[in-house]
Structure formats: structure tokens, C-alpha cells
Short mmCIF file of C-alpha atoms and ligand atoms in Angstrom, two decimals:
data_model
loop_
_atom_site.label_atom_id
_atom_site.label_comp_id
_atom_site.label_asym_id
_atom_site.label_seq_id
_atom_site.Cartn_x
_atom_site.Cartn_y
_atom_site.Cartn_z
CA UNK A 1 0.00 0.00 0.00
CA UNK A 2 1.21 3.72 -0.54
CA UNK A 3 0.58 6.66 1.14
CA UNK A 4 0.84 9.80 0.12
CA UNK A 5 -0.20 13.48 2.10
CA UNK A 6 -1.81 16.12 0.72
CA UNK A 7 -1.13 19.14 2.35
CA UNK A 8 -2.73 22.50 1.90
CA UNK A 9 -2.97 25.91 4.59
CA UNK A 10 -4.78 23.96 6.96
CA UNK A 11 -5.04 20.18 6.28
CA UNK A 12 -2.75 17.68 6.10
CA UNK A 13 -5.03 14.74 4.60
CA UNK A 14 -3.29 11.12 3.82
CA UNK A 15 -4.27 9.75 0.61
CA UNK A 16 -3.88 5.20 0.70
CA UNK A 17 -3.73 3.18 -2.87
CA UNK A 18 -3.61 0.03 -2.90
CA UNK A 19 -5.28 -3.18 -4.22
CA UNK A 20 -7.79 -4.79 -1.87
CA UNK A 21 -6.70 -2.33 0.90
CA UNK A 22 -10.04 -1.93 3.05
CA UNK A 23 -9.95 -3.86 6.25
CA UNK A 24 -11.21 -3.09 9.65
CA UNK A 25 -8.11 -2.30 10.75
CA UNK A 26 -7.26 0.39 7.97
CA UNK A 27 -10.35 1.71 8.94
CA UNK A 28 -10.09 1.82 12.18
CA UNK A 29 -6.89 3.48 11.64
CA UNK A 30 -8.72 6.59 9.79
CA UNK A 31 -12.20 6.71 11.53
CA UNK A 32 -12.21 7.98 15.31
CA UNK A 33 -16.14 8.54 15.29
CA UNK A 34 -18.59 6.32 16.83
CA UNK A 35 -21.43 6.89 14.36
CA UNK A 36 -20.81 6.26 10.18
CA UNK A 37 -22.94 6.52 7.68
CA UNK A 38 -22.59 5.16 4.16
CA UNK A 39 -23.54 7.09 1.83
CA UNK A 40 -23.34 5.00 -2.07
CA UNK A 41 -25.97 4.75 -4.74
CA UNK A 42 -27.88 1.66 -5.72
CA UNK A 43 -25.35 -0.08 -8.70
CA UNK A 44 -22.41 0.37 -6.12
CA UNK A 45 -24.43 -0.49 -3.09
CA UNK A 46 -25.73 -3.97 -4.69
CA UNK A 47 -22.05 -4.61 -5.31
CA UNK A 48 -20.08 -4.02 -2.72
CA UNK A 49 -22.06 -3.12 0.12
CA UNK A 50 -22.39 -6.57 1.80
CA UNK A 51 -18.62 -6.47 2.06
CA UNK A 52 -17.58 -3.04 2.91
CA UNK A 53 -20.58 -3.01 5.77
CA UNK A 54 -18.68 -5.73 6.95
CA UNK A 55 -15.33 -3.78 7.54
CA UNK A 56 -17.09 -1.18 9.42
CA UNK A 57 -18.76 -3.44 11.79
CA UNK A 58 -17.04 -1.75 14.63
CA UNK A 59 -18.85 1.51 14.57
CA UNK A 60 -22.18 2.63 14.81
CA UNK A 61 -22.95 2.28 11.34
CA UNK A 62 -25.82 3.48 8.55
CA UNK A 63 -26.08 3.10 4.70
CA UNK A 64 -28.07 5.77 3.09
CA UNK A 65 -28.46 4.78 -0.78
CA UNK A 66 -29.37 6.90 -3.68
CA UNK A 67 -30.77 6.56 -7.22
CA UNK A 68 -27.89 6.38 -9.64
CA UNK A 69 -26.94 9.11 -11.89
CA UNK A 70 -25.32 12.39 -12.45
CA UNK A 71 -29.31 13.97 -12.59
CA UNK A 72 -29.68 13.33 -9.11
CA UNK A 73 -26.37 15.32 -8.39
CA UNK A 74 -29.16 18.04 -7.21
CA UNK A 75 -29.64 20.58 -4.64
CA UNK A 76 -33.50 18.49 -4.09
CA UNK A 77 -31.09 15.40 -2.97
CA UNK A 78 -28.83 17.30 -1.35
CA UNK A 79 -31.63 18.31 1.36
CA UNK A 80 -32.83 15.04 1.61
CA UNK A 81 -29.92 13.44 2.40
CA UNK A 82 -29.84 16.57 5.42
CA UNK A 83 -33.32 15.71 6.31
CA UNK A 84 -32.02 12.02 6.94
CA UNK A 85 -29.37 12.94 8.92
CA UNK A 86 -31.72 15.53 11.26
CA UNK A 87 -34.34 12.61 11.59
CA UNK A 88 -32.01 10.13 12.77
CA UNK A 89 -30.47 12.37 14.93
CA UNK A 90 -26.55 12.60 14.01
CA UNK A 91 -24.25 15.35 15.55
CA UNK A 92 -21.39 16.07 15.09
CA UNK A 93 -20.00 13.16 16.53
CA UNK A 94 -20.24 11.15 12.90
CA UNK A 95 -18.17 10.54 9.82
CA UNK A 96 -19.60 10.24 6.54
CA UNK A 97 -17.91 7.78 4.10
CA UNK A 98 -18.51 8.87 0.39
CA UNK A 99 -18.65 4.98 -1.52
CA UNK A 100 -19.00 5.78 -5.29
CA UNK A 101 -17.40 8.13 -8.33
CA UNK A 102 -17.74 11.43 -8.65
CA UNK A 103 -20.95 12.09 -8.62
CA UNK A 104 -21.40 10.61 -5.21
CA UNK A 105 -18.00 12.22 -3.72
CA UNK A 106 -19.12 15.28 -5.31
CA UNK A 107 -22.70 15.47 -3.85
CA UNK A 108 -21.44 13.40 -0.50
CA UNK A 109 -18.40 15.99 0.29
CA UNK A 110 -21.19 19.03 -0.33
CA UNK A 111 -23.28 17.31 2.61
CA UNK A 112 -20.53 16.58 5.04
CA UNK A 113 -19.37 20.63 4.58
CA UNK A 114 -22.51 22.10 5.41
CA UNK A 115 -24.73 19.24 7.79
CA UNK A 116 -23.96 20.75 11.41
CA UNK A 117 -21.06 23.72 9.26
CA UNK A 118 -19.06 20.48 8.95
CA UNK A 119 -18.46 16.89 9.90
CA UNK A 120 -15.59 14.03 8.96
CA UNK A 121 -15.54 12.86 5.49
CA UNK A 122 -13.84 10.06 3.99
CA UNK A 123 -13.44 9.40 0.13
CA UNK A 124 -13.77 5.96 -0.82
CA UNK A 125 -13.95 6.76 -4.84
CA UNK A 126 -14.85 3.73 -6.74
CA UNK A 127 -14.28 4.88 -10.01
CA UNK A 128 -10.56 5.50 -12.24
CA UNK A 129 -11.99 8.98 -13.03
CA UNK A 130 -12.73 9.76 -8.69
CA UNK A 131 -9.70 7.68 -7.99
CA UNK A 132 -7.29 9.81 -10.17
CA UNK A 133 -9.09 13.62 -10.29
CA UNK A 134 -12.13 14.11 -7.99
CA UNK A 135 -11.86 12.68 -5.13
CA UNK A 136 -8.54 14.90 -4.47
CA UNK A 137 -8.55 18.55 -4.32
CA UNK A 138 -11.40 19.54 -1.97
CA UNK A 139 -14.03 20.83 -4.61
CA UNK A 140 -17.54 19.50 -3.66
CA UNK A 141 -20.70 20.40 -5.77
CA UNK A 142 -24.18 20.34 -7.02
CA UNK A 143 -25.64 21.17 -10.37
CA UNK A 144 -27.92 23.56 -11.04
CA UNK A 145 -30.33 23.45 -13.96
CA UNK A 146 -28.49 26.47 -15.36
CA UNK A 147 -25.12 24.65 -15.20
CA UNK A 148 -22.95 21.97 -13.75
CA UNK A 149 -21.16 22.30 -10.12
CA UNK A 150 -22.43 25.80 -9.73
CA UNK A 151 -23.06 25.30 -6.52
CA UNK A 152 -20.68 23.84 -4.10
CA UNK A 153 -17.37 24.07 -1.50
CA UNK A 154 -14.09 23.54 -1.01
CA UNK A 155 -13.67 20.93 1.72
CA UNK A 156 -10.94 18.22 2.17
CA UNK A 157 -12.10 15.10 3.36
CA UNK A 158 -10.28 13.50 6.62
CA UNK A 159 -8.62 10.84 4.33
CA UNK A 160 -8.81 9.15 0.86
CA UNK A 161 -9.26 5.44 0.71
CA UNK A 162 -8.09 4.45 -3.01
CA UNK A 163 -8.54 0.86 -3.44
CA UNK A 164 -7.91 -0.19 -7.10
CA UNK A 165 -9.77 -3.23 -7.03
CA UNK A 166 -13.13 -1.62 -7.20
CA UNK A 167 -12.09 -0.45 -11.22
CA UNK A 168 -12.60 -3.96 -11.95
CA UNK A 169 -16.30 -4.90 -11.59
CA UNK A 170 -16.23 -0.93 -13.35
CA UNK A 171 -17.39 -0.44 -17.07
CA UNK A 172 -15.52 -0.30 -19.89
CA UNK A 173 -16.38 3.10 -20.85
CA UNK A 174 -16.27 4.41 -17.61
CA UNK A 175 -12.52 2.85 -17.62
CA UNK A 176 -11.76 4.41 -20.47
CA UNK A 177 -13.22 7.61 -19.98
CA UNK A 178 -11.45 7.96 -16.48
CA UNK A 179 -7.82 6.88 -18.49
CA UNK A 180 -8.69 10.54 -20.23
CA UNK A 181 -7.53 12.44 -16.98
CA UNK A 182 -4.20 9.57 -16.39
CA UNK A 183 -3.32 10.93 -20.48
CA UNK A 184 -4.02 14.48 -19.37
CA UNK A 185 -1.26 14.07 -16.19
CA UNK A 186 1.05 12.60 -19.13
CA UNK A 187 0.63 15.82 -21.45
CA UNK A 188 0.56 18.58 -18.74
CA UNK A 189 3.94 17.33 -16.72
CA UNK A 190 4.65 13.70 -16.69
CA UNK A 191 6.17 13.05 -20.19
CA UNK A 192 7.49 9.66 -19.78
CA UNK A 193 3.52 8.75 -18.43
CA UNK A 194 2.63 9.14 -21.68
CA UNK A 195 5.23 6.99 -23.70
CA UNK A 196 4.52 4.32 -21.32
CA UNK A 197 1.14 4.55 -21.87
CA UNK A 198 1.59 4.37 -25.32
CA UNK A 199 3.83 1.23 -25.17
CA UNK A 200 1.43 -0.42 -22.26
CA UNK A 201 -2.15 0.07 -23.83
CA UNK A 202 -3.33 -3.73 -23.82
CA UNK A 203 -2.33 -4.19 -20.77
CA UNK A 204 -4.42 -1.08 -19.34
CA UNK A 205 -7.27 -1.82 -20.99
CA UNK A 206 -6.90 -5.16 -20.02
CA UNK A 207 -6.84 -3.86 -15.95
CA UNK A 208 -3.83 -5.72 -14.90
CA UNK A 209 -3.52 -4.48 -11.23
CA UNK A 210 -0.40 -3.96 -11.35
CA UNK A 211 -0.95 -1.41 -14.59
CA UNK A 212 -4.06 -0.08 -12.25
CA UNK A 213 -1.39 0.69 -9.29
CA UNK A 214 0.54 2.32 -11.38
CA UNK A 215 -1.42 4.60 -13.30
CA UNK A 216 -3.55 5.42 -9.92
CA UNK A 217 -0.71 6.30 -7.52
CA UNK A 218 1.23 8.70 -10.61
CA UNK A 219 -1.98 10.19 -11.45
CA UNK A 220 -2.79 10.71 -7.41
CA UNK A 221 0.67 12.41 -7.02
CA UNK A 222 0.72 14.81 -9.80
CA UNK A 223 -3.46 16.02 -8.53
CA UNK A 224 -1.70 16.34 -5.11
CA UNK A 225 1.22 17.91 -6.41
CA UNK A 226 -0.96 20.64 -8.30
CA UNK A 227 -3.55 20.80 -5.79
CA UNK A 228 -1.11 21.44 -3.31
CA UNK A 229 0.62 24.09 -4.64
CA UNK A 230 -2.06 26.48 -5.20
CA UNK A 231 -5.59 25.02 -3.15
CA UNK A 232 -7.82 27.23 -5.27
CA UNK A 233 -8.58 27.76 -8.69
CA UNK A 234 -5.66 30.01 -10.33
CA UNK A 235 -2.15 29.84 -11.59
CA UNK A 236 -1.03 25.90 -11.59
CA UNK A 237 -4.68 24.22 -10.78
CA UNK A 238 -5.40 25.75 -13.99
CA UNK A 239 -3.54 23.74 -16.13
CA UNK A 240 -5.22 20.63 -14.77
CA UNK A 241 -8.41 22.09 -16.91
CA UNK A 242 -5.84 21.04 -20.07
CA UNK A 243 -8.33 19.85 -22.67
CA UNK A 244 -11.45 21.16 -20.37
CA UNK A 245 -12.16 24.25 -22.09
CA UNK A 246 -13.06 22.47 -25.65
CA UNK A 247 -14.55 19.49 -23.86
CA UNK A 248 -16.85 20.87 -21.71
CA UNK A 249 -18.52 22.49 -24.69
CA UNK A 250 -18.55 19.38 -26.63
CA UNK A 251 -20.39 18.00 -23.28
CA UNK A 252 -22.97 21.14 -23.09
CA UNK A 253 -23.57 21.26 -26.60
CA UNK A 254 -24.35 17.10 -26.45
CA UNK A 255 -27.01 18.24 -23.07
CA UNK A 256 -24.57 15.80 -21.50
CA UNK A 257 -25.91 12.89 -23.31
CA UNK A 258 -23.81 10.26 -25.34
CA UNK A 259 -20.54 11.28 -24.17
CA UNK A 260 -18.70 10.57 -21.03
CA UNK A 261 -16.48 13.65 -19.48
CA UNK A 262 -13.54 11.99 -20.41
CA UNK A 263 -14.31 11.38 -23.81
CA UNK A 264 -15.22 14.82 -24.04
CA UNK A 265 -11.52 15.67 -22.26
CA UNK A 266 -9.65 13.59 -24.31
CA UNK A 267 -11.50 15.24 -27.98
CA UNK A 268 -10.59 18.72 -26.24
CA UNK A 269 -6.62 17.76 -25.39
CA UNK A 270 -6.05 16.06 -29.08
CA UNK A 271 -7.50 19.82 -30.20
CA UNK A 272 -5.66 22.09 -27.97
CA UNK A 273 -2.70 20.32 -28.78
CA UNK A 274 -2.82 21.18 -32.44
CA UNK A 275 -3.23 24.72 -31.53
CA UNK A 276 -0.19 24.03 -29.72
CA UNK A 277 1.32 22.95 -32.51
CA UNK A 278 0.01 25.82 -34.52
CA UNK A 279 0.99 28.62 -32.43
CA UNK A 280 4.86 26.54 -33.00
CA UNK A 281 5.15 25.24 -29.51
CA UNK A 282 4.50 21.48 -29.64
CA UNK A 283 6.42 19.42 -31.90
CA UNK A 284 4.15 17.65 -34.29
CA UNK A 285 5.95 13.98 -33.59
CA UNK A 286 4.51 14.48 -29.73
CA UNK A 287 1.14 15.68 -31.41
CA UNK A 288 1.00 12.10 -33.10
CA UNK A 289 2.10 10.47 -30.00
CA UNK A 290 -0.53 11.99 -28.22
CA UNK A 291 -3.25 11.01 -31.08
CA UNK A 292 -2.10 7.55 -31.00
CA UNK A 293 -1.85 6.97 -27.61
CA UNK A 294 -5.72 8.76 -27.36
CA UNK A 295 -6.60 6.04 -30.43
CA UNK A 296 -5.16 2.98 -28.61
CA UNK A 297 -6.57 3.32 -25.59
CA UNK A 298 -10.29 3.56 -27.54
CA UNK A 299 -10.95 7.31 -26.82
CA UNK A 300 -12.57 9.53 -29.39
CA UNK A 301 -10.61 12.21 -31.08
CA UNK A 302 -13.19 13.46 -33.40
CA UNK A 303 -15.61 15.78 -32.76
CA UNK A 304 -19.13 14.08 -33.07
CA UNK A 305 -20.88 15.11 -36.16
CA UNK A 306 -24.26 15.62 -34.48
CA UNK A 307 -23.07 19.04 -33.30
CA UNK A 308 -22.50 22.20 -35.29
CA UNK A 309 -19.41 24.44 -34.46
CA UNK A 310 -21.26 27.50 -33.63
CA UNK A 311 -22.92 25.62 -30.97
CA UNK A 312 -19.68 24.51 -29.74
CA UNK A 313 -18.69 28.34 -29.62
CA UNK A 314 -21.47 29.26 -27.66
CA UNK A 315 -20.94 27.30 -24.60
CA UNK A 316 -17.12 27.91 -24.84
CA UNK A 317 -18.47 31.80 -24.48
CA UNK A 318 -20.87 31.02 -21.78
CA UNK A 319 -17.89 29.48 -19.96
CA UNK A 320 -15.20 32.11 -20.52
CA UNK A 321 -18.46 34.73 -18.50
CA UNK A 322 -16.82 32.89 -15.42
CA UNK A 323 -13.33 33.86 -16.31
CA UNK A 324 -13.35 37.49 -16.95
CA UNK A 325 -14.41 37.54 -19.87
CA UNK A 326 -11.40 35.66 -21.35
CA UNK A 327 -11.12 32.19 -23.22
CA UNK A 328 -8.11 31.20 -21.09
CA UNK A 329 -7.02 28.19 -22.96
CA UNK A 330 -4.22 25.91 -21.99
CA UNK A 331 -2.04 25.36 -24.11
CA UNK A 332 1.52 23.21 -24.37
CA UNK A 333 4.67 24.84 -24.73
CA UNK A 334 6.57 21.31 -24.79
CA UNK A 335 5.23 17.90 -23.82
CA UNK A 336 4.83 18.20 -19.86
CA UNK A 337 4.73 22.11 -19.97
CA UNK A 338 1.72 24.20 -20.07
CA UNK A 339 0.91 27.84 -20.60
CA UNK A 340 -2.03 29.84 -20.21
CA UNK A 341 -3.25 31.72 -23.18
CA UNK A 342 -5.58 34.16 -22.61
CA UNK A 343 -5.69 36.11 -26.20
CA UNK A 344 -7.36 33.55 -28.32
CA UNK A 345 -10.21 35.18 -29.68
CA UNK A 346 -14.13 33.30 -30.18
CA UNK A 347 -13.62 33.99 -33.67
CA UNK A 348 -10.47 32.12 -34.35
CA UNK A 349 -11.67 29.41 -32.02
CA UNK A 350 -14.11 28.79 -34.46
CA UNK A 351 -12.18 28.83 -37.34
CA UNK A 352 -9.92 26.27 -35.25
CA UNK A 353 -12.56 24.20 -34.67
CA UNK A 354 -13.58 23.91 -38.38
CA UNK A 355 -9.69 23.59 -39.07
CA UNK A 356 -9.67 20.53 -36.72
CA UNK A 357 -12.83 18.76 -38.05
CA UNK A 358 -11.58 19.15 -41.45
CA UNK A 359 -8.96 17.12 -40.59
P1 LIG B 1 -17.62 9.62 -12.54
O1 LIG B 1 -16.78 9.08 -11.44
O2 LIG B 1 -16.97 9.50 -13.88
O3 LIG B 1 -18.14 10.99 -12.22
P2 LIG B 1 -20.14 8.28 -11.85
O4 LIG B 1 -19.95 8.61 -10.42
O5 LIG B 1 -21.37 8.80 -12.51
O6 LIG B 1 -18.90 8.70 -12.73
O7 LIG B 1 -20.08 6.71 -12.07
C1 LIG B 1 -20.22 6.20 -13.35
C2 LIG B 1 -21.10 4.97 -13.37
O8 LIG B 1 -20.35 3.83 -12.89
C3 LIG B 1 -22.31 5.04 -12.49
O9 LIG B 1 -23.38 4.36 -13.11
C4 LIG B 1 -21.88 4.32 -11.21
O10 LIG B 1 -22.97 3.79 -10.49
C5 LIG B 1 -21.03 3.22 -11.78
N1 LIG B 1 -19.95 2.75 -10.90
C6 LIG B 1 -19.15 3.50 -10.12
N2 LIG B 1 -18.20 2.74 -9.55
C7 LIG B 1 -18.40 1.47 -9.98
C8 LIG B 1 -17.73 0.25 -9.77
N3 LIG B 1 -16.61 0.18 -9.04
N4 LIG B 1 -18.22 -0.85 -10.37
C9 LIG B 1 -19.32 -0.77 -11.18
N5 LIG B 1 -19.98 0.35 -11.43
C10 LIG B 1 -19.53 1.47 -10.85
ZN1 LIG B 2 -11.87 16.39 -16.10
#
């Protein structure tokens, strides 16, 4: 097992990965409340609740399960999950263990910061996307029906419990999607990530644990290692959007339907990379490592037909609203070296866009 820490201005929160790491004992290591409650949705929960119960046997222990899906990532859920807690009577004395993938740790770590200003949280993230990206950083969130996450907090859980065995019962899509944000670590500072991805595809996509350990604790590091230098969103946490701006439009302009985030992601890296290799920063040979390494590991690089580029364009403006009025776009100077461009205009994003799907 590994253990890393990430530390920010006031926490110092340990971060486990390992394969088939929960056991009493672990947990009894992490969890010094008397009550728990477990809070997963109902595909996780038929899965592995039976056995993680099991491991928690020791406390005072609840389940609380929810309907599955990132619609129910609501405010309306939020406050029923609150009115559970209030019924049954929790205090403060209680630490709630987030079982599921982003959605849940998302929604979850949003409940444990505000239910009595604040009680224990612990990340168990049960999918390659939580296990590498959400689950670490602190951001908790809701949707709104105007947007995604717009309502939320930054709160860092009491620990992260990464246990790699839980990608395996996972779908393939979901896999693959999640290997988006592993590529992304490659591209923004962990060069050699990349070529070994490149060289090691089957045997990722195949899951071979140790491949999963791998991939999970390099990907963990470098979101610490970000994360840690700058808590908030600004300066370094901003290159971890590489890819983000591009692919959250593809997402809004799809109403979040037939595409998985990291499919989205890994369209919007393959694109900002060529502008990286049009404004004569990236070297075209890493561009076609980067497009073949995307290909092999079966994520899309296209943008889907269905929608139209001035679509596209829209959200990306609706987006840039939040930034001051700026399309900051990452952008690679080098493999494993970002910078933040802030110039690019809506109208040569578009003609980029066309550019690309020409292509
Ligand atoms: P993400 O982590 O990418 O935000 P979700 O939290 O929506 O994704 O999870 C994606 C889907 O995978 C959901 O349907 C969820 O119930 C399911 N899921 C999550 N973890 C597992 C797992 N370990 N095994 C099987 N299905 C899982
Ligand atoms: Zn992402």
C-alpha cells in the first residue's frame, strides 16, 4: 500500500492506494467517530455493500443509498440526504464515508461541509476517473439546472481510501473515460507517463492491477502535487483544466448525453494540442504520439458530427463569462509544460474548430 499526504494551509489529509486495501483495521486506523454513515448509490451499493458493511462493523454504522446518476447530483437530494441525517439524529459526533465516483464524492463531500457547518468525510472513490481527479482537491458540488457544479465548496475530506480493485467490476467506458484524466497528467507534466502509456495500452485496458497501481498512484501524485501548490482555482490548478475548455462544450452542446467527461476531455486535449502545434510550440511527432496513444486506448478524437461548431462556440463563451471575460485556454509549450493563453479570440476558435474537423 502507498501513502501519500496532501497538504494545503490547513489540512494535512493522507491519501492510501492500494489493491484490496479496506480492512477493519485500515479503517479503524482513519475513523475515530462512533457513528458512520454510508452514503453509495444503488449499482455500487448492490455490489459491494455486503462487504464493505462488513469492515465497518465496529462503529455505529448506517447506509443511506441513492438513485444512480449524475441527474440526481441536485440541490433536491442534497436536502434530503440533510433531512435524513436531522431525523435520525446525528451530531457532530459522525463521519460520513462517500462509496461511489464522482458524482457521489461530489454530492457526498457538499453534505458533510454544510450538515452541522461540517463533519468528517472520507473518500472511498470507486471509479478511475474519482480515484485519479475528484476525489482529491477539496471541490464539492451540485448542479444547477443552469449549469454543472455551480453550486458547491471547497472541503478536504479526513482521508482518501483508493482501493484499485473496485475499477474492476467498473465499465468499460467508464474505464476508459477515467484513463482521459491519467493521459491528461502525461501531457501537462509527466512526459514519460505518456510513452509508457503508449507502449502499455493492452495491458491497461486489459486492468492488470499492477498497470491499475501504477497509473492510480502517478496520477494521485501529480493532482496532489498541483492541488497542493495552489488550493484554489488560479495559476497551476489551472492547467489541470488542459483539454477542459473544448470538452466541456462538446459536453454542453451534447445536453450531456452520449458522451462521457472523459471522452469529451480527451477530444478537447487532441484539439488544444494542435493549436499548440500551430501557435509553434508542440512538436508535431509528440502531437501524433498523443493522437495515437488517445486512439489505442479507444478514446474519441473526433468531434461528433451531431453538433454544429457554432454551438460549440457558444458554450465555450458562456464558460469564458466565469473567467473574466477571457477564453483562457491551456495550451503546451513542450510535452509536460503548459501555458495559459488568454488572447485567443471566439472567432479564431471557431475557425480552429472547423480547421480541426476538417482534418
Ligand atoms: P464519474 O466518477 O466519472 O463521475 P459516476 O460517479 O457517474 O462517474 O459513475 C459512473 C457509473 O459507474 C455510475 O453508473 C456508477 O454507479 C457506476 N460505478 C461506479 N463505480 C463502480 C464500480 N466500481 N463498479 C461498477 N460500477 C460502478
Ligand atoms: Zn476532467
Amino acid at each position: 500500500m502507498k501513502k501519500i499526504f496532501l497538504t494545503t494551509r490547513n489540512n494535512k489529509v493522507p491519501i492510501l492506494i492500494g489493491n484490496d486495501i479496506i480492512t477493519s483495521k485500515l479503517l479503524s486506523t482513519h475513523i475515530k467517530s462512533k457513528n458512520v454513515i454510508i452514503i453509495t448509490n444503488e449499482t455500487i451499493g448492490k455490489i459491494y455493500l455486503k462487504k464493505i458493511k462488513n469492515c465497518f462493523k465496529r462503529y455505529n454504522t448506517q447506509v443511506l443509498e441513492i438513485k444512480d446518476g449524475e441527474k440526481y447530483k441536485n440541490i433536491s437530494i442534497f436536502t434530503k440526504i440533510h433531512d435524513h441525517l436531522i431525523r435520525n439524529r446525528f451530531d457532530r459526533d459522525l463521519t460520513i464515508v462517500a462509496l461511489g465516483g464522482g458524482v457521489i464524492g461530489d454530492l457526498v463531500g457538499f453534505v458533510a461541509s454544510t450538515f452541522m457547518r461540517g463533519v468528517k468525510l472520507i473518500h472511498l472513490p470507486t471509479t478511475l476517473l474519482a480515484q485519479v481527479d475528484s476525489s482529491i482537491g477539496g471541490k464539492t458540488a451540485v448542479n444547477h439546472p443552469n449549469g454543472k457544479n455551480l453550486i458547491g465548496t471547497f472541503y478536504q475530506p479526513d482521508s482518501i481510501i483508493i482501493d484499485t480493485k473496485f475499477l474492476q467490476t467498473l465499465p468499460e467506458e467508464e474505464y476508459t473515460s477515467g484513463l482521459a484524466e491519467v493521459v491528461k497528467y502525461g501531457l501537462i507534466s509527466k512526459p514519460s507517463l505518456l510513452v509508457w502509456m503508449n507502449k502499455n495500452s493492452k495491458k491497461i485496458l486489459s486492468k492488470n492491477k499492477d498497470c491499475l497501481s501504477y497509473i492510480v498512484s502517478i496520477s494521485a501524485k501529480e493532482k496532489v502535487r498541483f492541488v497542493s501548490q495552489d488550493e484554489r482555482e488560479s495559476n497551476v490548478r489551472a492547467f489541470l483544466n488542459y483539454g477542459h475548455t473544448l470538452g466541456h462544450a462538446i459536453e454542453a452542446a451534447m445536453n450531456y448525453r452520449n458522451i462521457l467527461h472523459g471522452q469529451a476531455i480527451s477530444i478537447g486535449m487532441l484539439f488544444a494540442s494542435m493549436l499548440s502545434v500551430e501557435k509553434n510550440m508542440l512538436d508535431i511527432n509528440d502531437f501524433n504520439l498523443i493522437e495515437d496513444t488517445l486512439e489505442k486506448l479507444n478514446l474519441p478524437t473526433e468531434i461528433p458530427k451531431r453538433i454544429k461548431t457554432r454551438d460549440i462556440v457558444k458554450h465555450i463563451k458562456f464558460d469564458k463569462k466565469k473567467q473574466n471575460n477571457r477564453n483562457r485556454f491551456v495550451l503546451l509549450n513542450k510535452l509536460g509544460k503548459c501555458v495559459i493563453n488568454d488572447k485567443l479570440t471566439d472567432n479564431f476558435l471557431g475557425n480552429m474548430i472547423e480547421h480541426y474537423r476538417s482534418q
